[in-house]
């Protein structure tokens, strides 16, 4: 073996992949019900997109990006998240000039150089959704309702949503001043990164993972107590609508999120059952990002669910995670003529939509039947010269052991009966 997979990455093995397919299909189907169309953007972007978009005081930009120079001397970064790319794509293709709201979803792999642990990878998968063009609290509430519906549909309805408001450019400067004054009193307890962040973006300190910073942050003034009237009313509007839709939530003033683009509503869906990395979904409003990246001022809001974490939650809940495909018929053959015939019949049945296998290794009948058993085939058929001459054979139901003699042309009808 040349090497092993890099730390923090994951192989999805053939016997597990159906779970991923099931979840991704369910997410796609649900997003269509909520009016989202899929967008696909490149795995890598120009580094400056994330520097500007995600924010250069965030852990992601400061510590976690996979950045390299390509052979043309450009600085390239493997996407650490999807939002900045979706905004870039919308601007590049003029999508925001069409009728609004513009609603897009995506299923992507993201890359962050973080310390791997349960539920935390260096390559991980996200399902995300973004809505552009509405500043109304109805939009925030609908998006949170969408995520709730996803969890409910996937059988993990007990995940709670925590919401907060972190204000807007109008109320934030005053709040930042209050934070600076508070953190300056505790500067000795802050980590070197947070000391640097103090001037530029004190909000970031509230999200630091360092224990000492966390302790200080717990006593800091709360954003929610320092909102302007507009932000306050917006947040009340979101809550009223969540109440009306029967979506329970808790207000958690500690949520600030790890990316710089957020304004007003932020939210996280947190599971208590999968260890330290319990945040399965994170999102919020980002009314300034489109303009930061060169577009006209456009309100926007979105979320992303981490699929590895979603799977952990589903496994813990014993939720249905799809079924692997089951072989409808295995055709064993004795001799060359039967081998040719078995392949022909298998192909006919596949054209009719069945999962059918025949021997492609020239194995003994015993070995073929053993393989059929391993496949878990529903039915088997053994072909020899007599069967070919008669144009019919005995199909065995592997569950009941019952045998039915059938013309080859009628095999589809028999397999179709469940
Ligand atoms: P985020 O909170 O950085 O937000 O990531 C969203 C979700 O991705 C997390 O809640 C978590 O489930 C998953 N996740 C993050 N990092 C890892 C990791 N290292 N390993 C496994 N899973 C991980 C965003 O990415 C924003 N773009 C969400 C958003 C969209 N906000 C507005 N629109």
PDB file of N, CA, C and O and ligand atoms in Angstrom, residues 8 54 60 64 80-84 106 108 110-131 143 257-259 261-262 267-269 274 277-286 289 300-310, ligand 1:
ATOM      1  N   UNK A   8      -8.217  13.305   8.894  1.00  0.00           N
ATOM      2  CA  UNK A   8      -9.399  14.172   8.805  1.00  0.00           C
ATOM      3  C   UNK A   8     -10.234  13.936   7.558  1.00  0.00           C
ATOM      4  O   UNK A   8     -11.179  14.683   7.304  1.00  0.00           O
ATOM      5  N   UNK A  54     -15.554  35.560   4.116  1.00  0.00           N
ATOM      6  CA  UNK A  54     -15.687  34.921   5.434  1.00  0.00           C
ATOM      7  C   UNK A  54     -15.139  35.845   6.519  1.00  0.00           C
ATOM      8  O   UNK A  54     -15.642  35.870   7.646  1.00  0.00           O
ATOM      9  N   UNK A  60     -11.401  30.475  10.513  1.00  0.00           N
ATOM     10  CA  UNK A  60     -11.353  29.818   9.202  1.00  0.00           C
ATOM     11  C   UNK A  60     -10.261  30.449   8.356  1.00  0.00           C
ATOM     12  O   UNK A  60      -9.382  29.758   7.828  1.00  0.00           O
ATOM     13  N   UNK A  64      -7.425  27.975   9.124  1.00  0.00           N
ATOM     14  CA  UNK A  64      -7.941  26.687   8.664  1.00  0.00           C
ATOM     15  C   UNK A  64      -8.007  26.479   7.152  1.00  0.00           C
ATOM     16  O   UNK A  64      -8.412  25.418   6.702  1.00  0.00           O
ATOM     17  N   UNK A  80     -13.799  26.562   2.132  1.00  0.00           N
ATOM     18  CA  UNK A  80     -14.061  26.141   3.511  1.00  0.00           C
ATOM     19  C   UNK A  80     -15.557  26.154   3.828  1.00  0.00           C
ATOM     20  O   UNK A  80     -15.974  25.655   4.872  1.00  0.00           O
ATOM     21  N   UNK A  81     -16.362  26.722   2.941  1.00  0.00           N
ATOM     22  CA  UNK A  81     -17.816  26.843   3.126  1.00  0.00           C
ATOM     23  C   UNK A  81     -18.426  27.244   1.783  1.00  0.00           C
ATOM     24  O   UNK A  81     -17.685  27.489   0.818  1.00  0.00           O
ATOM     25  N   UNK A  82     -19.761  27.328   1.724  1.00  0.00           N
ATOM     26  CA  UNK A  82     -20.403  27.540   0.433  1.00  0.00           C
ATOM     27  C   UNK A  82     -20.930  28.940   0.153  1.00  0.00           C
ATOM     28  O   UNK A  82     -21.090  29.331  -1.004  1.00  0.00           O
ATOM     29  N   UNK A  83     -21.199  29.712   1.209  1.00  0.00           N
ATOM     30  CA  UNK A  83     -21.924  30.971   1.024  1.00  0.00           C
ATOM     31  C   UNK A  83     -21.187  31.977   0.134  1.00  0.00           C
ATOM     32  O   UNK A  83     -21.784  32.550  -0.795  1.00  0.00           O
ATOM     33  N   UNK A  84     -19.900  32.182   0.423  1.00  0.00           N
ATOM     34  CA  UNK A  84     -19.142  33.168  -0.357  1.00  0.00           C
ATOM     35  C   UNK A  84     -19.140  32.789  -1.837  1.00  0.00           C
ATOM     36  O   UNK A  84     -19.300  33.654  -2.713  1.00  0.00           O
ATOM     37  N   UNK A 106     -27.323  23.723  -2.163  1.00  0.00           N
ATOM     38  CA  UNK A 106     -26.111  23.047  -2.656  1.00  0.00           C
ATOM     39  C   UNK A 106     -25.717  21.891  -1.743  1.00  0.00           C
ATOM     40  O   UNK A 106     -26.028  21.877  -0.549  1.00  0.00           O
ATOM     41  N   UNK A 108     -22.153  20.102  -1.005  1.00  0.00           N
ATOM     42  CA  UNK A 108     -20.740  20.329  -1.356  1.00  0.00           C
ATOM     43  C   UNK A 108     -19.789  19.703  -0.339  1.00  0.00           C
ATOM     44  O   UNK A 108     -20.144  19.485   0.813  1.00  0.00           O
ATOM     45  N   UNK A 110     -16.444  20.532   1.780  1.00  0.00           N
ATOM     46  CA  UNK A 110     -15.720  21.711   2.259  1.00  0.00           C
ATOM     47  C   UNK A 110     -14.417  21.244   2.907  1.00  0.00           C
ATOM     48  O   UNK A 110     -14.306  20.090   3.333  1.00  0.00           O
ATOM     49  N   UNK A 111     -13.486  22.167   3.033  1.00  0.00           N
ATOM     50  CA  UNK A 111     -12.150  21.813   3.520  1.00  0.00           C
ATOM     51  C   UNK A 111     -11.708  22.810   4.578  1.00  0.00           C
ATOM     52  O   UNK A 111     -11.661  24.012   4.317  1.00  0.00           O
ATOM     53  N   UNK A 112     -11.419  22.292   5.764  1.00  0.00           N
ATOM     54  CA  UNK A 112     -10.893  23.176   6.823  1.00  0.00           C
ATOM     55  C   UNK A 112      -9.808  22.416   7.570  1.00  0.00           C
ATOM     56  O   UNK A 112     -10.025  21.269   7.970  1.00  0.00           O
ATOM     57  N   UNK A 113      -8.689  23.081   7.784  1.00  0.00           N
ATOM     58  CA  UNK A 113      -7.595  22.441   8.512  1.00  0.00           C
ATOM     59  C   UNK A 113      -7.863  22.590  10.003  1.00  0.00           C
ATOM     60  O   UNK A 113      -7.335  23.478  10.664  1.00  0.00           O
ATOM     61  N   UNK A 114      -8.745  21.732  10.520  1.00  0.00           N
ATOM     62  CA  UNK A 114      -9.078  21.749  11.943  1.00  0.00           C
ATOM     63  C   UNK A 114      -8.528  20.486  12.572  1.00  0.00           C
ATOM     64  O   UNK A 114      -8.179  19.530  11.880  1.00  0.00           O
ATOM     65  N   UNK A 115      -8.508  20.441  13.913  1.00  0.00           N
ATOM     66  CA  UNK A 115      -8.036  19.240  14.596  1.00  0.00           C
ATOM     67  C   UNK A 115      -9.134  18.180  14.507  1.00  0.00           C
ATOM     68  O   UNK A 115     -10.221  18.375  15.053  1.00  0.00           O
ATOM     69  N   UNK A 116      -8.863  17.075  13.829  1.00  0.00           N
ATOM     70  CA  UNK A 116      -9.932  16.088  13.659  1.00  0.00           C
ATOM     71  C   UNK A 116     -10.362  15.472  14.982  1.00  0.00           C
ATOM     72  O   UNK A 116      -9.545  15.248  15.865  1.00  0.00           O
ATOM     73  N   UNK A 117     -11.638  15.236  15.131  1.00  0.00           N
ATOM     74  CA  UNK A 117     -12.202  14.510  16.266  1.00  0.00           C
ATOM     75  C   UNK A 117     -13.577  14.015  15.823  1.00  0.00           C
ATOM     76  O   UNK A 117     -13.954  14.245  14.668  1.00  0.00           O
ATOM     77  N   UNK A 118     -14.287  13.331  16.727  1.00  0.00           N
ATOM     78  CA  UNK A 118     -15.601  12.805  16.322  1.00  0.00           C
ATOM     79  C   UNK A 118     -16.458  13.951  15.780  1.00  0.00           C
ATOM     80  O   UNK A 118     -16.631  14.966  16.453  1.00  0.00           O
ATOM     81  N   UNK A 119     -16.965  13.811  14.569  1.00  0.00           N
ATOM     82  CA  UNK A 119     -17.837  14.835  13.996  1.00  0.00           C
ATOM     83  C   UNK A 119     -17.088  16.023  13.421  1.00  0.00           C
ATOM     84  O   UNK A 119     -17.702  16.963  12.939  1.00  0.00           O
ATOM     85  N   UNK A 120     -15.760  15.999  13.475  1.00  0.00           N
ATOM     86  CA  UNK A 120     -15.012  17.110  12.882  1.00  0.00           C
ATOM     87  C   UNK A 120     -13.938  16.558  11.935  1.00  0.00           C
ATOM     88  O   UNK A 120     -13.070  15.791  12.354  1.00  0.00           O
ATOM     89  N   UNK A 121     -14.057  16.958  10.686  1.00  0.00           N
ATOM     90  CA  UNK A 121     -13.162  16.443   9.652  1.00  0.00           C
ATOM     91  C   UNK A 121     -12.458  17.598   8.950  1.00  0.00           C
ATOM     92  O   UNK A 121     -12.852  18.752   9.084  1.00  0.00           O
ATOM     93  N   UNK A 122     -11.449  17.242   8.170  1.00  0.00           N
ATOM     94  CA  UNK A 122     -10.793  18.273   7.348  1.00  0.00           C
ATOM     95  C   UNK A 122     -11.453  18.370   5.984  1.00  0.00           C
ATOM     96  O   UNK A 122     -11.411  19.411   5.348  1.00  0.00           O
ATOM     97  N   UNK A 123     -12.023  17.275   5.525  1.00  0.00           N
ATOM     98  CA  UNK A 123     -12.934  17.353   4.378  1.00  0.00           C
ATOM     99  C   UNK A 123     -14.288  16.874   4.884  1.00  0.00           C
ATOM    100  O   UNK A 123     -14.405  15.756   5.396  1.00  0.00           O
ATOM    101  N   UNK A 124     -15.290  17.720   4.783  1.00  0.00           N
ATOM    102  CA  UNK A 124     -16.618  17.345   5.254  1.00  0.00           C
ATOM    103  C   UNK A 124     -17.652  17.812   4.249  1.00  0.00           C
ATOM    104  O   UNK A 124     -17.376  18.635   3.374  1.00  0.00           O
ATOM    105  N   UNK A 125     -18.858  17.278   4.407  1.00  0.00           N
ATOM    106  CA  UNK A 125     -19.879  17.565   3.412  1.00  0.00           C
ATOM    107  C   UNK A 125     -20.984  18.422   4.026  1.00  0.00           C
ATOM    108  O   UNK A 125     -21.364  18.207   5.177  1.00  0.00           O
ATOM    109  N   UNK A 126     -21.445  19.370   3.247  1.00  0.00           N
ATOM    110  CA  UNK A 126     -22.536  20.252   3.714  1.00  0.00           C
ATOM    111  C   UNK A 126     -23.701  20.221   2.743  1.00  0.00           C
ATOM    112  O   UNK A 126     -23.505  20.156   1.530  1.00  0.00           O
ATOM    113  N   UNK A 127     -24.915  20.306   3.306  1.00  0.00           N
ATOM    114  CA  UNK A 127     -26.072  20.708   2.508  1.00  0.00           C
ATOM    115  C   UNK A 127     -26.399  22.118   2.966  1.00  0.00           C
ATOM    116  O   UNK A 127     -26.586  22.368   4.153  1.00  0.00           O
ATOM    117  N   UNK A 128     -26.473  23.047   2.010  1.00  0.00           N
ATOM    118  CA  UNK A 128     -26.753  24.427   2.390  1.00  0.00           C
ATOM    119  C   UNK A 128     -27.828  25.038   1.513  1.00  0.00           C
ATOM    120  O   UNK A 128     -28.146  24.518   0.435  1.00  0.00           O
ATOM    121  N   UNK A 129     -28.398  26.131   1.988  1.00  0.00           N
ATOM    122  CA  UNK A 129     -29.410  26.854   1.205  1.00  0.00           C
ATOM    123  C   UNK A 129     -29.264  28.336   1.475  1.00  0.00           C
ATOM    124  O   UNK A 129     -28.927  28.736   2.603  1.00  0.00           O
ATOM    125  N   UNK A 130     -29.475  29.137   0.445  1.00  0.00           N
ATOM    126  CA  UNK A 130     -29.332  30.596   0.569  1.00  0.00           C
ATOM    127  C   UNK A 130     -30.540  31.259  -0.105  1.00  0.00           C
ATOM    128  O   UNK A 130     -30.990  30.817  -1.160  1.00  0.00           O
ATOM    129  N   UNK A 131     -31.031  32.322   0.533  1.00  0.00           N
ATOM    130  CA  UNK A 131     -32.121  33.110  -0.058  1.00  0.00           C
ATOM    131  C   UNK A 131     -31.657  34.558  -0.178  1.00  0.00           C
ATOM    132  O   UNK A 131     -31.183  35.139   0.800  1.00  0.00           O
ATOM    133  N   UNK A 143     -36.867  29.916   6.672  1.00  0.00           N
ATOM    134  CA  UNK A 143     -35.642  29.133   6.512  1.00  0.00           C
ATOM    135  C   UNK A 143     -35.411  28.223   7.729  1.00  0.00           C
ATOM    136  O   UNK A 143     -35.011  27.062   7.586  1.00  0.00           O
ATOM    137  N   UNK A 257     -21.568  32.796  15.891  1.00  0.00           N
ATOM    138  CA  UNK A 257     -21.161  32.162  14.641  1.00  0.00           C
ATOM    139  C   UNK A 257     -19.696  32.471  14.308  1.00  0.00           C
ATOM    140  O   UNK A 257     -19.146  33.492  14.718  1.00  0.00           O
ATOM    141  N   UNK A 258     -19.100  31.571  13.564  1.00  0.00           N
ATOM    142  CA  UNK A 258     -17.658  31.649  13.312  1.00  0.00           C
ATOM    143  C   UNK A 258     -17.271  32.379  12.035  1.00  0.00           C
ATOM    144  O   UNK A 258     -16.121  32.345  11.629  1.00  0.00           O
ATOM    145  N   UNK A 259     -18.247  33.023  11.379  1.00  0.00           N
ATOM    146  CA  UNK A 259     -17.942  33.729  10.131  1.00  0.00           C
ATOM    147  C   UNK A 259     -18.367  35.185  10.296  1.00  0.00           C
ATOM    148  O   UNK A 259     -19.330  35.479  10.996  1.00  0.00           O
ATOM    149  N   UNK A 261     -19.654  37.415   8.219  1.00  0.00           N
ATOM    150  CA  UNK A 261     -20.644  38.103   7.391  1.00  0.00           C
ATOM    151  C   UNK A 261     -22.029  38.263   8.024  1.00  0.00           C
ATOM    152  O   UNK A 261     -22.897  38.899   7.447  1.00  0.00           O
ATOM    153  N   UNK A 262     -22.242  37.702   9.195  1.00  0.00           N
ATOM    154  CA  UNK A 262     -23.605  37.691   9.724  1.00  0.00           C
ATOM    155  C   UNK A 262     -24.090  39.040  10.252  1.00  0.00           C
ATOM    156  O   UNK A 262     -23.320  39.843  10.777  1.00  0.00           O
ATOM    157  N   UNK A 267     -28.558  31.476  13.890  1.00  0.00           N
ATOM    158  CA  UNK A 267     -29.172  30.309  14.539  1.00  0.00           C
ATOM    159  C   UNK A 267     -28.305  29.068  14.394  1.00  0.00           C
ATOM    160  O   UNK A 267     -27.480  28.975  13.469  1.00  0.00           O
ATOM    161  N   UNK A 268     -28.489  28.151  15.331  1.00  0.00           N
ATOM    162  CA  UNK A 268     -27.781  26.867  15.281  1.00  0.00           C
ATOM    163  C   UNK A 268     -28.714  25.764  15.753  1.00  0.00           C
ATOM    164  O   UNK A 268     -29.476  25.971  16.704  1.00  0.00           O
ATOM    165  N   UNK A 269     -28.657  24.640  15.103  1.00  0.00           N
ATOM    166  CA  UNK A 269     -29.371  23.448  15.551  1.00  0.00           C
ATOM    167  C   UNK A 269     -28.329  22.558  16.224  1.00  0.00           C
ATOM    168  O   UNK A 269     -27.368  22.139  15.580  1.00  0.00           O
ATOM    169  N   UNK A 274     -24.251  13.776  20.268  1.00  0.00           N
ATOM    170  CA  UNK A 274     -23.122  13.320  19.446  1.00  0.00           C
ATOM    171  C   UNK A 274     -21.787  13.904  19.904  1.00  0.00           C
ATOM    172  O   UNK A 274     -20.841  13.991  19.141  1.00  0.00           O
ATOM    173  N   UNK A 277     -18.909  18.085  19.206  1.00  0.00           N
ATOM    174  CA  UNK A 277     -19.231  18.724  17.922  1.00  0.00           C
ATOM    175  C   UNK A 277     -20.719  18.539  17.623  1.00  0.00           C
ATOM    176  O   UNK A 277     -21.100  17.851  16.684  1.00  0.00           O
ATOM    177  N   UNK A 278     -21.551  19.137  18.470  1.00  0.00           N
ATOM    178  CA  UNK A 278     -22.989  18.876  18.396  1.00  0.00           C
ATOM    179  C   UNK A 278     -23.758  19.801  17.468  1.00  0.00           C
ATOM    180  O   UNK A 278     -24.948  19.596  17.232  1.00  0.00           O
ATOM    181  N   UNK A 279     -23.091  20.834  16.935  1.00  0.00           N
ATOM    182  CA  UNK A 279     -23.810  21.767  16.052  1.00  0.00           C
ATOM    183  C   UNK A 279     -23.969  21.134  14.673  1.00  0.00           C
ATOM    184  O   UNK A 279     -23.016  20.999  13.922  1.00  0.00           O
ATOM    185  N   UNK A 280     -25.195  20.737  14.377  1.00  0.00           N
ATOM    186  CA  UNK A 280     -25.453  20.013  13.130  1.00  0.00           C
ATOM    187  C   UNK A 280     -25.718  21.003  12.003  1.00  0.00           C
ATOM    188  O   UNK A 280     -25.431  20.743  10.841  1.00  0.00           O
ATOM    189  N   UNK A 281     -26.266  22.164  12.372  1.00  0.00           N
ATOM    190  CA  UNK A 281     -26.601  23.166  11.347  1.00  0.00           C
ATOM    191  C   UNK A 281     -26.312  24.553  11.902  1.00  0.00           C
ATOM    192  O   UNK A 281     -26.590  24.832  13.064  1.00  0.00           O
ATOM    193  N   UNK A 282     -25.761  25.405  11.051  1.00  0.00           N
ATOM    194  CA  UNK A 282     -25.543  26.789  11.453  1.00  0.00           C
ATOM    195  C   UNK A 282     -25.954  27.714  10.321  1.00  0.00           C
ATOM    196  O   UNK A 282     -25.830  27.363   9.146  1.00  0.00           O
ATOM    197  N   UNK A 283     -26.467  28.868  10.690  1.00  0.00           N
ATOM    198  CA  UNK A 283     -26.845  29.794   9.626  1.00  0.00           C
ATOM    199  C   UNK A 283     -27.198  31.152  10.167  1.00  0.00           C
ATOM    200  O   UNK A 283     -27.074  31.425  11.361  1.00  0.00           O
ATOM    201  N   UNK A 284     -27.640  32.000   9.271  1.00  0.00           N
ATOM    202  CA  UNK A 284     -28.052  33.332   9.685  1.00  0.00           C
ATOM    203  C   UNK A 284     -28.156  34.276   8.511  1.00  0.00           C
ATOM    204  O   UNK A 284     -27.907  33.919   7.356  1.00  0.00           O
ATOM    205  N   UNK A 285     -28.538  35.502   8.877  1.00  0.00           N
ATOM    206  CA  UNK A 285     -28.723  36.558   7.889  1.00  0.00           C
ATOM    207  C   UNK A 285     -27.375  37.208   7.596  1.00  0.00           C
ATOM    208  O   UNK A 285     -26.520  37.317   8.486  1.00  0.00           O
ATOM    209  N   UNK A 286     -27.164  37.591   6.367  1.00  0.00           N
ATOM    210  CA  UNK A 286     -25.899  38.270   6.004  1.00  0.00           C
ATOM    211  C   UNK A 286     -26.193  39.376   4.991  1.00  0.00           C
ATOM    212  O   UNK A 286     -25.857  39.307   3.827  1.00  0.00           O
ATOM    213  N   UNK A 289     -23.109  41.023   2.829  1.00  0.00           N
ATOM    214  CA  UNK A 289     -22.077  40.269   2.091  1.00  0.00           C
ATOM    215  C   UNK A 289     -22.072  40.534   0.591  1.00  0.00           C
ATOM    216  O   UNK A 289     -21.010  40.651  -0.026  1.00  0.00           O
ATOM    217  N   UNK A 300     -29.824  38.940   2.565  1.00  0.00           N
ATOM    218  CA  UNK A 300     -29.707  37.504   2.285  1.00  0.00           C
ATOM    219  C   UNK A 300     -29.658  36.727   3.591  1.00  0.00           C
ATOM    220  O   UNK A 300     -29.312  37.275   4.648  1.00  0.00           O
ATOM    221  N   UNK A 301     -30.003  35.453   3.497  1.00  0.00           N
ATOM    222  CA  UNK A 301     -29.954  34.574   4.680  1.00  0.00           C
ATOM    223  C   UNK A 301     -29.768  33.146   4.208  1.00  0.00           C
ATOM    224  O   UNK A 301     -30.188  32.794   3.094  1.00  0.00           O
ATOM    225  N   UNK A 302     -29.092  32.349   5.029  1.00  0.00           N
ATOM    226  CA  UNK A 302     -28.869  30.956   4.623  1.00  0.00           C
ATOM    227  C   UNK A 302     -28.452  30.097   5.793  1.00  0.00           C
ATOM    228  O   UNK A 302     -28.348  30.555   6.935  1.00  0.00           O
ATOM    229  N   UNK A 303     -28.225  28.829   5.502  1.00  0.00           N
ATOM    230  CA  UNK A 303     -27.748  27.885   6.525  1.00  0.00           C
ATOM    231  C   UNK A 303     -26.961  26.787   5.842  1.00  0.00           C
ATOM    232  O   UNK A 303     -27.039  26.619   4.614  1.00  0.00           O
ATOM    233  N   UNK A 304     -26.219  26.029   6.641  1.00  0.00           N
ATOM    234  CA  UNK A 304     -25.609  24.800   6.131  1.00  0.00           C
ATOM    235  C   UNK A 304     -25.665  23.730   7.217  1.00  0.00           C
ATOM    236  O   UNK A 304     -25.449  24.014   8.404  1.00  0.00           O
ATOM    237  N   UNK A 305     -25.978  22.509   6.779  1.00  0.00           N
ATOM    238  CA  UNK A 305     -26.009  21.347   7.673  1.00  0.00           C
ATOM    239  C   UNK A 305     -24.763  20.515   7.379  1.00  0.00           C
ATOM    240  O   UNK A 305     -24.446  20.264   6.217  1.00  0.00           O
ATOM    241  N   UNK A 306     -24.059  20.096   8.415  1.00  0.00           N
ATOM    242  CA  UNK A 306     -22.912  19.200   8.234  1.00  0.00           C
ATOM    243  C   UNK A 306     -23.418  17.773   8.114  1.00  0.00           C
ATOM    244  O   UNK A 306     -24.046  17.255   9.040  1.00  0.00           O
ATOM    245  N   UNK A 307     -23.157  17.143   6.971  1.00  0.00           N
ATOM    246  CA  UNK A 307     -23.788  15.827   6.744  1.00  0.00           C
ATOM    247  C   UNK A 307     -23.177  14.716   7.591  1.00  0.00           C
ATOM    248  O   UNK A 307     -23.885  13.793   8.002  1.00  0.00           O
ATOM    249  N   UNK A 308     -21.872  14.788   7.888  1.00  0.00           N
ATOM    250  CA  UNK A 308     -21.308  13.760   8.772  1.00  0.00           C
ATOM    251  C   UNK A 308     -21.977  13.822  10.142  1.00  0.00           C
ATOM    252  O   UNK A 308     -22.300  12.792  10.736  1.00  0.00           O
ATOM    253  N   UNK A 309     -22.194  15.050  10.603  1.00  0.00           N
ATOM    254  CA  UNK A 309     -22.849  15.193  11.920  1.00  0.00           C
ATOM    255  C   UNK A 309     -24.307  14.765  11.852  1.00  0.00           C
ATOM    256  O   UNK A 309     -24.842  14.159  12.769  1.00  0.00           O
ATOM    257  N   UNK A 310     -24.969  15.109  10.744  1.00  0.00           N
ATOM    258  CA  UNK A 310     -26.358  14.688  10.566  1.00  0.00           C
ATOM    259  C   UNK A 310     -26.454  13.155  10.628  1.00  0.00           C
ATOM    260  O   UNK A 310     -27.348  12.596  11.268  1.00  0.00           O
TER     261      UNK A 310
HETATM  262  P1  LIG B   1     -20.589  26.734   9.643  1.00  0.00           P
HETATM  263  O1  LIG B   1     -21.234  26.848  10.987  1.00  0.00           O
HETATM  264  O2  LIG B   1     -19.153  27.064   9.559  1.00  0.00           O
HETATM  265  O3  LIG B   1     -21.431  27.639   8.659  1.00  0.00           O
HETATM  266  O4  LIG B   1     -20.789  25.265   9.095  1.00  0.00           O
HETATM  267  C1  LIG B   1     -22.085  24.715   8.986  1.00  0.00           C
HETATM  268  C2  LIG B   1     -22.098  23.291   9.492  1.00  0.00           C
HETATM  269  O5  LIG B   1     -21.078  22.526   8.822  1.00  0.00           O
HETATM  270  C3  LIG B   1     -21.748  23.132  10.960  1.00  0.00           C
HETATM  271  O6  LIG B   1     -22.880  23.362  11.761  1.00  0.00           O
HETATM  272  C4  LIG B   1     -21.296  21.686  11.023  1.00  0.00           C
HETATM  273  O7  LIG B   1     -22.413  20.818  11.085  1.00  0.00           O
HETATM  274  C5  LIG B   1     -20.612  21.501   9.687  1.00  0.00           C
HETATM  275  N1  LIG B   1     -19.155  21.596   9.862  1.00  0.00           N
HETATM  276  C6  LIG B   1     -18.401  22.713   9.967  1.00  0.00           C
HETATM  277  N2  LIG B   1     -17.100  22.393  10.105  1.00  0.00           N
HETATM  278  C7  LIG B   1     -17.027  21.046  10.093  1.00  0.00           C
HETATM  279  C8  LIG B   1     -15.959  20.094  10.178  1.00  0.00           C
HETATM  280  N3  LIG B   1     -14.690  20.468  10.316  1.00  0.00           N
HETATM  281  N4  LIG B   1     -16.264  18.764  10.132  1.00  0.00           N
HETATM  282  C9  LIG B   1     -17.548  18.366   9.983  1.00  0.00           C
HETATM  283  N5  LIG B   1     -18.590  19.221   9.880  1.00  0.00           N
HETATM  284  C10 LIG B   1     -18.342  20.538   9.936  1.00  0.00           C
HETATM  285  C11 LIG B   1     -21.164  27.768   7.331  1.00  0.00           C
HETATM  286  O8  LIG B   1     -20.386  27.091   6.717  1.00  0.00           O
HETATM  287  C12 LIG B   1     -22.024  28.813   6.657  1.00  0.00           C
HETATM  288  N6  LIG B   1     -21.633  28.900   5.256  1.00  0.00           N
HETATM  289  C13 LIG B   1     -23.499  28.481   6.802  1.00  0.00           C
HETATM  290  C14 LIG B   1     -24.357  29.520   6.156  1.00  0.00           C
HETATM  291  C15 LIG B   1     -24.934  29.441   4.941  1.00  0.00           C
HETATM  292  N7  LIG B   1     -24.655  30.701   6.673  1.00  0.00           N
HETATM  293  C16 LIG B   1     -25.406  31.378   5.810  1.00  0.00           C
HETATM  294  N8  LIG B   1     -25.569  30.617   4.753  1.00  0.00           N
END
